[in-house]
PDB file of C-alpha atoms in Angstrom:
ATOM      1  CA  MET A   1      -9.614 -26.244   0.832  1.00 86.00           C
ATOM      2  CA  ARG A   2      -6.820 -28.807  -0.253  1.00 88.00           C
ATOM      3  CA  ALA A   3      -8.616 -28.342  -3.850  1.00 91.00           C
ATOM      4  CA  ILE A   4      -7.727 -24.293  -3.024  1.00 92.00           C
ATOM      5  CA  LEU A   5      -5.567 -24.774  -1.763  1.00 93.00           C
ATOM      6  CA  GLU A   6      -3.364 -26.967  -5.268  1.00 92.00           C
ATOM      7  CA  GLU A   7      -5.318 -24.794  -7.585  1.00 92.00           C
ATOM      8  CA  LEU A   8      -3.128 -21.579  -5.825  1.00 93.00           C
ATOM      9  CA  VAL A   9      -0.015 -23.284  -6.405  1.00 93.00           C
ATOM     10  CA  GLU A  10      -0.602 -24.150  -9.883  1.00 93.00           C
ATOM     11  CA  LEU A  11      -1.461 -20.097 -10.354  1.00 93.00           C
ATOM     12  CA  GLY A  12       2.626 -19.321  -8.975  1.00 91.00           C
ATOM     13  CA  TYR A  13       0.595 -17.433  -5.227  1.00 92.00           C
ATOM     14  CA  LYS A  14       3.439 -17.813  -2.923  1.00 91.00           C
ATOM     15  CA  THR A  15       1.191 -16.420   0.220  1.00 92.00           C
ATOM     16  CA  ILE A  16      -2.536 -16.603   1.055  1.00 92.00           C
ATOM     17  CA  ALA A  17      -4.372 -15.834   3.866  1.00 93.00           C
ATOM     18  CA  ILE A  18      -7.827 -17.971   5.020  1.00 93.00           C
ATOM     19  CA  ASP A  19     -10.660 -15.938   5.691  1.00 93.00           C
ATOM     20  CA  GLN A  20     -12.470 -16.154   9.566  1.00 93.00           C
ATOM     21  CA  SER A  21     -15.571 -14.122   9.696  1.00 92.00           C
ATOM     22  CA  PHE A  22     -17.066 -13.290  13.276  1.00 93.00           C
ATOM     23  CA  ASP A  23     -20.803 -11.022  14.054  1.00 90.00           C
ATOM     24  CA  HIS A  24     -19.411  -8.922  15.993  1.00 88.00           C
ATOM     25  CA  SER A  25     -23.038  -7.289  16.048  1.00 80.00           C
ATOM     26  CA  LYS A  26     -24.417 -10.948  16.720  1.00 79.00           C
ATOM     27  CA  ARG A  27     -22.431 -11.291  19.766  1.00 72.00           C
ATOM     28  CA  GLU A  28     -23.093 -13.028  23.636  1.00 64.00           C
ATOM     29  CA  ALA A  29     -23.853 -10.538  26.283  1.00 57.00           C
ATOM     30  CA  GLY A  30     -21.217 -11.464  28.527  1.00 55.00           C
ATOM     31  CA  LYS A  31     -19.060  -9.554  31.000  1.00 52.00           C
ATOM     32  CA  ARG A  32     -17.464  -6.304  29.858  1.00 57.00           C
ATOM     33  CA  GLY A  33     -13.827  -7.638  29.244  1.00 56.00           C
ATOM     34  CA  THR A  34     -14.266 -10.931  28.566  1.00 69.00           C
ATOM     35  CA  GLU A  35     -13.224 -12.952  25.800  1.00 80.00           C
ATOM     36  CA  MET A  36     -15.489 -12.029  22.246  1.00 87.00           C
ATOM     37  CA  PHE A  37     -13.017 -12.946  20.107  1.00 90.00           C
ATOM     38  CA  PRO A  38     -12.746 -16.853  18.327  1.00 90.00           C
ATOM     39  CA  GLU A  39      -9.898 -18.531  18.071  1.00 92.00           C
ATOM     40  CA  PRO A  40      -8.314 -19.368  14.792  1.00 92.00           C
ATOM     41  CA  HIS A  41      -8.912 -22.671  12.947  1.00 91.00           C
ATOM     42  CA  SER A  42      -6.225 -24.721  12.727  1.00 91.00           C
ATOM     43  CA  ILE A  43      -4.531 -25.371  10.168  1.00 91.00           C
ATOM     44  CA  GLU A  44      -1.183 -27.144  10.898  1.00 92.00           C
ATOM     45  CA  HIS A  45      -1.948 -29.754   8.456  1.00 92.00           C
ATOM     46  CA  LEU A  46      -2.085 -27.697   5.821  1.00 92.00           C
ATOM     47  CA  ARG A  47       1.166 -25.846   7.402  1.00 91.00           C
ATOM     48  CA  LYS A  48       2.905 -28.627   6.605  1.00 92.00           C
ATOM     49  CA  GLU A  49       1.281 -30.634   3.863  1.00 92.00           C
ATOM     50  CA  PHE A  50       2.009 -27.144   1.674  1.00 92.00           C
ATOM     51  CA  GLU A  51       5.809 -26.164   3.866  1.00 88.00           C
ATOM     52  CA  ASP A  52       7.860 -25.418   0.753  1.00 88.00           C
ATOM     53  CA  LYS A  53       4.861 -23.909  -1.952  1.00 91.00           C
ATOM     54  CA  LEU A  54       2.286 -22.096  -0.556  1.00 92.00           C
ATOM     55  CA  ARG A  55       2.810 -19.545   3.249  1.00 93.00           C
ATOM     56  CA  ILE A  56      -0.024 -19.574   4.528  1.00 94.00           C
ATOM     57  CA  LEU A  57      -2.143 -16.890   7.254  1.00 94.00           C
ATOM     58  CA  HIS A  58      -4.882 -16.394   9.200  1.00 94.00           C
ATOM     59  CA  ARG A  59      -7.225 -13.594   8.806  1.00 95.00           C
ATOM     60  CA  ILE A  60     -10.562 -12.862  10.361  1.00 95.00           C
ATOM     61  CA  THR A  61     -13.078 -10.288   8.687  1.00 95.00           C
ATOM     62  CA  ILE A  62     -15.031  -8.489  11.971  1.00 94.00           C
ATOM     63  CA  LEU A  63     -18.773  -7.214  11.768  1.00 93.00           C
ATOM     64  CA  TYR A  64     -19.971  -4.832  13.416  1.00 91.00           C
ATOM     65  CA  VAL A  65     -22.133  -1.680  14.022  1.00 90.00           C
ATOM     66  CA  ASP A  66     -20.899  -0.086  16.629  1.00 86.00           C
ATOM     67  CA  VAL A  67     -17.904   1.551  17.783  1.00 88.00           C
ATOM     68  CA  ASN A  68     -17.994  -0.838  20.837  1.00 87.00           C
ATOM     69  CA  VAL A  69     -15.569  -3.225  19.107  1.00 90.00           C
ATOM     70  CA  SER A  70     -12.805  -0.758  19.808  1.00 89.00           C
ATOM     71  CA  HIS A  71     -12.588  -1.897  23.355  1.00 88.00           C
ATOM     72  CA  ALA A  72     -13.424  -5.594  22.744  1.00 89.00           C
ATOM     73  CA  MET A  73     -10.316  -5.324  19.958  1.00 90.00           C
ATOM     74  CA  SER A  74      -7.605  -3.893  22.729  1.00 88.00           C
ATOM     75  CA  VAL A  75      -8.668  -6.857  25.883  1.00 89.00           C
ATOM     76  CA  SER A  76      -8.627 -10.169  22.971  1.00 89.00           C
ATOM     77  CA  MET A  77      -5.898 -12.333  23.210  1.00 90.00           C
ATOM     78  CA  ASN A  78      -7.563 -14.411  20.085  1.00 91.00           C
ATOM     79  CA  LEU A  79      -7.291 -11.633  18.132  1.00 91.00           C
ATOM     80  CA  ARG A  80      -3.496 -11.464  18.402  1.00 89.00           C
ATOM     81  CA  ARG A  81      -3.296 -14.852  17.298  1.00 92.00           C
ATOM     82  CA  PHE A  82      -5.055 -13.416  13.539  1.00 94.00           C
ATOM     83  CA  ASN A  83      -1.771 -12.457  11.200  1.00 94.00           C
ATOM     84  CA  LEU A  84      -4.509  -9.935   9.659  1.00 95.00           C
ATOM     85  CA  ILE A  85      -7.082  -8.312  10.467  1.00 95.00           C
ATOM     86  CA  ALA A  86      -9.929  -6.809   7.918  1.00 95.00           C
ATOM     87  CA  GLY A  87     -13.428  -4.391   9.095  1.00 94.00           C
ATOM     88  CA  GLN A  88     -16.342  -4.896   7.530  1.00 93.00           C
ATOM     89  CA  PRO A  89     -18.746  -2.150   8.663  1.00 92.00           C
ATOM     90  CA  LYS A  90     -22.630  -2.384   9.236  1.00 90.00           C
ATOM     91  CA  THR A  91     -23.779   0.899   9.219  1.00 89.00           C
ATOM     92  CA  ASP A  92     -22.741   4.817   7.900  1.00 90.00           C
ATOM     93  CA  ALA A  93     -20.890   4.953  11.256  1.00 90.00           C
ATOM     94  CA  ALA A  94     -19.567   1.974  11.859  1.00 91.00           C
ATOM     95  CA  LEU A  95     -17.619   3.011   7.739  1.00 92.00           C
ATOM     96  CA  THR A  96     -16.257   6.159   9.699  1.00 93.00           C
ATOM     97  CA  HIS A  97     -14.861   4.854  12.545  1.00 93.00           C
ATOM     98  CA  CYS A  98     -13.137   1.706   9.943  1.00 94.00           C
ATOM     99  CA  CYS A  99     -12.034   4.474   8.233  1.00 94.00           C
ATOM    100  CA  THR A 100     -10.724   6.693  11.323  1.00 94.00           C
ATOM    101  CA  SER A 101     -10.486   4.829  14.906  1.00 93.00           C
ATOM    102  CA  PHE A 102     -10.454   0.508  13.437  1.00 93.00           C
ATOM    103  CA  SER A 103      -6.973  -1.609  14.970  1.00 91.00           C
ATOM    104  CA  GLY A 104      -6.826  -3.294  11.487  1.00 92.00           C
ATOM    105  CA  ASP A 105      -5.536  -3.656   8.077  1.00 94.00           C
ATOM    106  CA  ILE A 106      -8.343  -4.112   5.576  1.00 95.00           C
ATOM    107  CA  ILE A 107     -11.583  -2.183   4.900  1.00 95.00           C
ATOM    108  CA  THR A 108     -14.101  -4.664   3.451  1.00 93.00           C
ATOM    109  CA  PHE A 109     -17.110  -5.043   2.361  1.00 88.00           C
ATOM    110  CA  ASP A 110     -20.453  -7.779   2.089  1.00 81.00           C
ATOM    111  CA  SER A 111     -20.601  -7.925  -1.384  1.00 73.00           C
ATOM    112  CA  VAL A 112     -23.410 -10.711  -1.802  1.00 67.00           C
ATOM    113  CA  ALA A 113     -25.018  -8.041   0.227  1.00 63.00           C
ATOM    114  CA  GLY A 114     -25.063  -5.100  -2.398  1.00 57.00           C
ATOM    115  CA  SER A 115     -22.749  -1.717  -2.248  1.00 62.00           C
ATOM    116  CA  ARG A 116     -25.466  -0.007   0.605  1.00 74.00           C
ATOM    117  CA  LEU A 117     -22.620   2.003   1.744  1.00 83.00           C
ATOM    118  CA  LEU A 118     -21.098   4.384   0.125  1.00 87.00           C
ATOM    119  CA  VAL A 119     -17.549   5.704   2.141  1.00 90.00           C
ATOM    120  CA  ASN A 120     -16.776   9.355   2.126  1.00 91.00           C
ATOM    121  CA  ARG A 121     -13.623  11.944   0.800  1.00 93.00           C
ATOM    122  CA  LYS A 122     -12.654  12.957   4.302  1.00 94.00           C
ATOM    123  CA  ALA A 123     -12.587   9.487   5.338  1.00 94.00           C
ATOM    124  CA  TYR A 124     -11.008   7.833   2.700  1.00 95.00           C
ATOM    125  CA  GLN A 125      -7.912  10.497   2.921  1.00 94.00           C
ATOM    126  CA  ILE A 126      -7.612   9.287   6.668  1.00 95.00           C
ATOM    127  CA  ALA A 127      -7.580   5.817   6.229  1.00 95.00           C
ATOM    128  CA  VAL A 128      -5.207   6.218   3.391  1.00 94.00           C
ATOM    129  CA  ARG A 129      -2.579   7.971   5.555  1.00 94.00           C
ATOM    130  CA  ARG A 130      -3.627   5.798   8.896  1.00 92.00           C
ATOM    131  CA  GLY A 131      -1.991   3.106   5.869  1.00 92.00           C
ATOM    132  CA  MET A 132      -5.606   1.173   6.010  1.00 94.00           C
ATOM    133  CA  PHE A 133      -6.299  -0.761   2.614  1.00 96.00           C
ATOM    134  CA  PHE A 134      -9.506  -1.080   0.736  1.00 95.00           C
ATOM    135  CA  GLU A 135     -10.377  -4.809   0.116  1.00 94.00           C
ATOM    136  CA  ILE A 136     -12.097  -5.747  -3.884  1.00 92.00           C
ATOM    137  CA  LYS A 137     -13.231  -9.395  -3.808  1.00 91.00           C
ATOM    138  CA  TYR A 138     -13.144 -10.945  -7.848  1.00 90.00           C
ATOM    139  CA  ALA A 139     -14.818 -14.000  -7.279  1.00 89.00           C
ATOM    140  CA  PRO A 140     -18.214 -12.766  -6.126  1.00 86.00           C
ATOM    141  CA  ALA A 141     -17.799 -10.717  -9.278  1.00 85.00           C
ATOM    142  CA  ILE A 142     -17.115 -13.426 -11.732  1.00 85.00           C
ATOM    143  CA  ALA A 143     -20.074 -16.060  -9.803  1.00 83.00           C
ATOM    144  CA  ASP A 144     -22.497 -13.602 -10.432  1.00 82.00           C
ATOM    145  CA  SER A 145     -23.381 -10.750 -12.505  1.00 83.00           C
ATOM    146  CA  SER A 146     -25.718  -8.609  -9.463  1.00 82.00           C
ATOM    147  CA  ASN A 147     -22.474  -8.853  -7.558  1.00 84.00           C
ATOM    148  CA  ARG A 148     -20.247  -7.527 -10.114  1.00 86.00           C
ATOM    149  CA  LYS A 149     -22.854  -3.987 -10.313  1.00 86.00           C
ATOM    150  CA  ASP A 150     -22.442  -3.485  -7.221  1.00 86.00           C
ATOM    151  CA  MET A 151     -18.786  -3.911  -6.983  1.00 87.00           C
ATOM    152  CA  ILE A 152     -18.058  -1.552  -9.935  1.00 88.00           C
ATOM    153  CA  LYS A 153     -20.306   0.945  -8.047  1.00 88.00           C
ATOM    154  CA  VAL A 154     -18.317   0.586  -4.817  1.00 89.00           C
ATOM    155  CA  ALA A 155     -14.698   0.512  -7.358  1.00 90.00           C
ATOM    156  CA  GLN A 156     -16.089   3.908  -8.722  1.00 90.00           C
ATOM    157  CA  ASN A 157     -17.001   5.275  -5.498  1.00 90.00           C
ATOM    158  CA  TYR A 158     -13.172   4.709  -4.196  1.00 92.00           C
ATOM    159  CA  CYS A 159     -12.212   5.778  -7.278  1.00 91.00           C
ATOM    160  CA  THR A 160     -14.164   9.220  -6.879  1.00 90.00           C
ATOM    161  CA  LYS A 161     -12.877   9.722  -3.364  1.00 91.00           C
ATOM    162  CA  GLY A 162      -9.679   8.739  -2.851  1.00 90.00           C
ATOM    163  CA  LYS A 163      -8.619   7.995  -6.191  1.00 89.00           C
ATOM    164  CA  SER A 164      -8.414   4.365  -5.721  1.00 90.00           C
ATOM    165  CA  LYS A 165      -5.293   4.829  -3.657  1.00 92.00           C
ATOM    166  CA  ASN A 166      -4.400   2.001  -1.258  1.00 93.00           C
ATOM    167  CA  ILE A 167      -6.534  -0.511  -3.159  1.00 94.00           C
ATOM    168  CA  ILE A 168      -6.017  -4.264  -2.490  1.00 94.00           C
ATOM    169  CA  PHE A 169      -7.542  -7.404  -4.915  1.00 93.00           C
ATOM    170  CA  SER A 170      -8.746 -10.857  -3.313  1.00 92.00           C
ATOM    171  CA  SER A 171     -10.459 -13.496  -4.183  1.00 91.00           C
ATOM    172  CA  GLY A 172     -12.482 -14.706  -2.385  1.00 88.00           C
ATOM    173  CA  ALA A 173     -13.362 -17.722  -3.565  1.00 88.00           C
ATOM    174  CA  ILE A 174     -15.242 -20.740  -2.201  1.00 86.00           C
ATOM    175  CA  HIS A 175     -14.864 -22.912  -4.979  1.00 87.00           C
ATOM    176  CA  GLU A 176     -11.333 -23.637  -7.188  1.00 89.00           C
ATOM    177  CA  PHE A 177     -13.027 -22.610 -10.603  1.00 90.00           C
ATOM    178  CA  GLN A 178     -13.829 -19.068  -9.019  1.00 90.00           C
ATOM    179  CA  LEU A 179      -9.299 -18.502  -8.856  1.00 92.00           C
ATOM    180  CA  ARG A 180      -7.669 -16.535 -11.492  1.00 92.00           C
ATOM    181  CA  GLY A 181      -3.951 -16.329 -11.620  1.00 92.00           C
ATOM    182  CA  PRO A 182      -2.275 -13.219 -10.773  1.00 91.00           C
ATOM    183  CA  TYR A 183      -2.006 -11.014 -14.573  1.00 90.00           C
ATOM    184  CA  ASP A 184      -6.012 -11.685 -15.206  1.00 91.00           C
ATOM    185  CA  VAL A 185      -6.749 -10.455 -12.161  1.00 91.00           C
ATOM    186  CA  ALA A 186      -4.454  -7.263 -12.433  1.00 89.00           C
ATOM    187  CA  ASN A 187      -6.941  -6.765 -15.789  1.00 88.00           C
ATOM    188  CA  LEU A 188      -9.712  -6.287 -13.834  1.00 85.00           C
ATOM    189  CA  ALA A 189      -7.838  -3.438 -13.073  1.00 86.00           C
ATOM    190  CA  PHE A 190      -9.649  -1.422 -15.621  1.00 87.00           C
ATOM    191  CA  ILE A 191     -13.243  -2.992 -14.961  1.00 87.00           C
ATOM    192  CA  PHE A 192     -13.656  -1.113 -11.699  1.00 88.00           C
ATOM    193  CA  GLY A 193     -11.893   1.606 -12.630  1.00 86.00           C
ATOM    194  CA  LEU A 194      -8.146   1.603 -11.778  1.00 90.00           C
ATOM    195  CA  SER A 195      -4.989   2.357 -13.978  1.00 89.00           C
ATOM    196  CA  GLU A 196      -2.022  -0.288 -15.325  1.00 89.00           C
ATOM    197  CA  ASP A 197       0.160   0.694 -12.615  1.00 91.00           C
ATOM    198  CA  GLN A 198      -2.715   1.034  -9.869  1.00 91.00           C
ATOM    199  CA  GLY A 199      -4.011  -2.970 -11.079  1.00 91.00           C
ATOM    200  CA  LYS A 200      -0.800  -4.297 -10.386  1.00 91.00           C
ATOM    201  CA  ASN A 201       0.235  -2.808  -7.856  1.00 92.00           C
ATOM    202  CA  ALA A 202      -3.114  -3.952  -6.236  1.00 93.00           C
ATOM    203  CA  ILE A 203      -2.032  -7.660  -6.778  1.00 91.00           C
ATOM    204  CA  ASP A 204       1.468  -7.095  -5.758  1.00 90.00           C
ATOM    205  CA  ARG A 205       3.587  -4.070  -4.159  1.00 92.00           C
ATOM    206  CA  PHE A 206       0.205  -2.959  -1.726  1.00 93.00           C
ATOM    207  CA  CYS A 207      -0.167  -6.880  -0.373  1.00 92.00           C
ATOM    208  CA  ARG A 208       3.706  -6.738   0.431  1.00 91.00           C
ATOM    209  CA  GLN A 209       2.922  -3.643   2.388  1.00 92.00           C
ATOM    210  CA  LEU A 210      -0.024  -4.649   4.027  1.00 93.00           C
ATOM    211  CA  PHE A 211       1.460  -8.139   5.316  1.00 91.00           C
ATOM    212  CA  LEU A 212       4.557  -5.344   6.694  1.00 90.00           C
ATOM    213  CA  ARG A 213       2.018  -3.141   8.336  1.00 89.00           C
ATOM    214  CA  ALA A 214      -0.045  -6.008  10.060  1.00 91.00           C
ATOM    215  CA  GLU A 215       3.240  -7.427  11.570  1.00 89.00           C
ATOM    216  CA  SER A 216       4.235  -4.353  12.425  1.00 86.00           C
ATOM    217  CA  ARG A 217       0.757  -3.792  14.342  1.00 85.00           C
ATOM    218  CA  ARG A 218       1.615  -7.970  16.276  1.00 82.00           C
ATOM    219  CA  LEU A 219       3.972  -6.910  17.704  1.00 80.00           C
ATOM    220  CA  GLY A 220       3.170  -3.254  18.438  1.00 73.00           C
ATOM    221  CA  LYS A 221       7.497  -1.735  18.724  1.00 53.00           C
ATOM    222  CA  THR A 222       8.457  -1.673  14.893  1.00 48.00           C
ATOM    223  CA  ILE A 223       9.180   1.581  13.523  1.00 46.00           C
ATOM    224  CA  ILE A 224       8.937   2.184   9.709  1.00 47.00           C
ATOM    225  CA  ARG A 225      10.379   5.467   8.458  1.00 46.00           C
ATOM    226  CA  ARG A 226      10.725   6.250   4.535  1.00 48.00           C
ATOM    227  CA  ARG A 227      13.767   7.833   3.617  1.00 44.00           C
ATOM    228  CA  SER A 228      14.400   9.696   0.558  1.00 40.00           C
ATOM    229  CA  HIS A 229      17.900   8.587   0.451  1.00 39.00           C
ATOM    230  CA  CYS A 230      19.898   5.460   1.616  1.00 35.00           C
ATOM    231  CA  LEU A 231      22.667   7.169   3.854  1.00 35.00           C
ATOM    232  CA  ALA A 232      26.349   6.090   4.459  1.00 33.00           C
ATOM    233  CA  PHE A 233      27.376   4.530   7.194  1.00 34.00           C
ATOM    234  CA  SER A 234      30.667   4.565   8.000  1.00 32.00           C
ATOM    235  CA  ALA A 235      32.705   2.149   9.857  1.00 33.00           C
ATOM    236  CA  ALA A 236      34.464   4.786  12.702  1.00 32.00           C
ATOM    237  CA  ALA A 237      30.393   6.872  12.753  1.00 34.00           C
ATOM    238  CA  VAL A 238      28.853   3.154  13.831  1.00 35.00           C
ATOM    239  CA  VAL A 239      31.673   2.970  16.434  1.00 32.00           C
ATOM    240  CA  GLY A 240      32.026   6.274  17.706  1.00 34.00           C
ATOM    241  CA  VAL A 241      27.744   6.186  18.927  1.00 32.00           C
ATOM    242  CA  ALA A 242      28.275   2.446  19.822  1.00 33.00           C
ATOM    243  CA  VAL A 243      31.524   3.949  22.081  1.00 32.00           C
ATOM    244  CA  ALA A 244      29.378   7.177  23.460  1.00 34.00           C
ATOM    245  CA  SER A 245      26.372   4.300  24.216  1.00 35.00           C
ATOM    246  CA  ASN A 246      28.919   2.502  26.704  1.00 36.00           C
ATOM    247  CA  ASN A 247      27.710   4.989  29.645  1.00 38.00           C
ATOM    248  CA  VAL A 248      24.291   3.836  28.542  1.00 39.00           C
ATOM    249  CA  GLY A 249      25.014  -0.190  28.163  1.00 40.00           C
ATOM    250  CA  HIS A 250      27.176  -2.613  27.843  1.00 42.00           C
ATOM    251  CA  THR A 251      28.677  -3.132  24.829  1.00 39.00           C
ATOM    252  CA  SER A 252      32.212  -3.507  22.560  1.00 40.00           C
ATOM    253  CA  ASN A 253      33.322  -3.199  19.292  1.00 42.00           C
ATOM    254  CA  MET A 254      34.404  -6.832  18.622  1.00 43.00           C
ATOM    255  CA  THR A 255      30.236  -7.081  18.603  1.00 48.00           C
ATOM    256  CA  LEU A 256      29.240  -4.538  15.581  1.00 49.00           C
ATOM    257  CA  ALA A 257      31.284  -6.709  13.726  1.00 57.00           C
ATOM    258  CA  PRO A 258      28.154  -8.694  11.878  1.00 57.00           C
ATOM    259  CA  LEU A 259      25.775  -5.110  12.617  1.00 52.00           C
ATOM    260  CA  LEU A 260      28.906  -3.200  10.607  1.00 51.00           C
ATOM    261  CA  THR A 261      28.679  -5.851   8.351  1.00 60.00           C
ATOM    262  CA  SER A 262      24.747  -6.537   7.576  1.00 58.00           C
ATOM    263  CA  LEU A 263      24.636  -2.454   7.130  1.00 52.00           C
ATOM    264  CA  ARG A 264      27.200  -1.917   4.133  1.00 58.00           C
ATOM    265  CA  ARG A 265      25.310  -4.561   2.463  1.00 58.00           C
ATOM    266  CA  SER A 266      22.379  -3.458   3.091  1.00 54.00           C
ATOM    267  CA  VAL A 267      23.492   0.588   1.824  1.00 48.00           C
ATOM    268  CA  SER A 268      25.066  -1.151  -0.864  1.00 53.00           C
ATOM    269  CA  ALA A 269      21.986  -2.627  -2.437  1.00 53.00           C
ATOM    270  CA  ALA A 270      19.696   0.370  -1.934  1.00 47.00           C
ATOM    271  CA  LYS A 271      21.692   2.475  -3.105  1.00 46.00           C
ATOM    272  CA  GLY A 272      20.197   5.582  -4.801  1.00 45.00           C
ATOM    273  CA  ARG A 273      16.663   4.004  -4.422  1.00 41.00           C
ATOM    274  CA  HIS A 274      13.889   4.430  -1.675  1.00 39.00           C
ATOM    275  CA  THR A 275      14.807   2.535   1.128  1.00 37.00           C
ATOM    276  CA  LEU A 276      12.688   0.930   4.233  1.00 36.00           C
ATOM    277  CA  LEU A 277      14.439   0.700   7.126  1.00 36.00           C
ATOM    278  CA  LEU A 278      12.600  -1.505   9.851  1.00 36.00           C
ATOM    279  CA  LEU A 279      14.054  -1.045  13.745  1.00 34.00           C
ATOM    280  CA  LEU A 280      12.346  -2.608  16.727  1.00 34.00           C
ATOM    281  CA  GLN A 281      14.676  -0.848  19.184  1.00 35.00           C
ATOM    282  CA  PRO A 282      15.192   2.521  17.524  1.00 36.00           C
ATOM    283  CA  THR A 283      17.081   3.760  20.499  1.00 33.00           C
ATOM    284  CA  PRO A 284      20.913   4.073  19.943  1.00 35.00           C
ATOM    285  CA  ALA A 285      21.597   2.233  23.669  1.00 34.00           C
ATOM    286  CA  LEU A 286      19.610  -0.802  22.420  1.00 33.00           C
ATOM    287  CA  LEU A 287      20.992  -1.049  18.963  1.00 34.00           C
ATOM    288  CA  PHE A 288      24.044  -1.134  20.044  1.00 33.00           C
ATOM    289  CA  SER A 289      24.046  -3.651  22.548  1.00 33.00           C
ATOM    290  CA  PRO A 290      25.287  -7.069  23.022  1.00 35.00           C
ATOM    291  CA  HIS A 291      21.779  -8.519  22.387  1.00 38.00           C
ATOM    292  CA  ALA A 292      21.506  -6.467  18.755  1.00 35.00           C
ATOM    293  CA  SER A 293      21.991  -9.533  16.847  1.00 35.00           C
ATOM    294  CA  GLN A 294      19.057 -10.505  18.352  1.00 36.00           C
ATOM    295  CA  HIS A 295      16.365  -7.730  16.946  1.00 37.00           C
ATOM    296  CA  ALA A 296      14.648  -7.337  13.726  1.00 36.00           C
ATOM    297  CA  ILE A 297      16.988  -4.776  11.325  1.00 33.00           C
ATOM    298  CA  GLY A 298      16.001  -4.837   7.584  1.00 35.00           C
ATOM    299  CA  CYS A 299      16.573  -2.219   4.329  1.00 38.00           C
ATOM    300  CA  GLY A 300      14.138  -3.010   1.902  1.00 40.00           C
ATOM    301  CA  SER A 301      13.856  -1.223  -1.792  1.00 39.00           C
ATOM    302  CA  THR A 302       9.815   0.396  -2.291  1.00 36.00           C
TER     303      THR A 302
END
């Protein structure tokens, strides 16, 4: 593992996720509501060693055959400790459920077992609207030609049914020699039927959106709002809202100074571009409370 991480640093990667697989179809019979998913592997020693070089995340890939996995995921405490959750369906019914109802972030497939499952157009569109991402692993395609054929078949299915929307590339590597740099991975987009822009988004933009969505799911309170243009917030308007919220919460104009400064800088930096406004507490009474500095408020361009 250490050799793979060192190679990733050399290739210029900054954020990675260590995958951990769990086969729900082979679970042991137990009482309803008991913990079913494993705990994340301990990687604290790796995080300390690569503290200034890599951001290492936990990821779990759940293999399942029926919709009973939804209840197990809803009551699991261990599952909340993972940064990313991927679903790997093993049947057509599980694939439809994964696109329409799965409480995760990524839809993946077993590149070694072959491409027996192909998504239909309706399920693909629902998954895109839900913010799910379809994963393509390039390391198995490098290691074996038969795996390469299966991956191209799946990628072409994504292109036909959903115009290759929300596609991300990951390595799936078990050896450092299977890793490739970001630009080399982006060039693989032509083999999988993606355009040049889609290939760049698959390793850059969509990965950032994936991490944002995953953190939103974990927190459970984040609201993402997409604006076609940035709104100009004036100091008088914000203070007016704060004064009006005095009837609901306790606040003062003095506590709004850091918030106003942050709003001015965010609006100025994002002027003329599409923006994402992230508010952990969407109500004005909570937003302009004396503890407003404890809530996450940010503005980033898309």
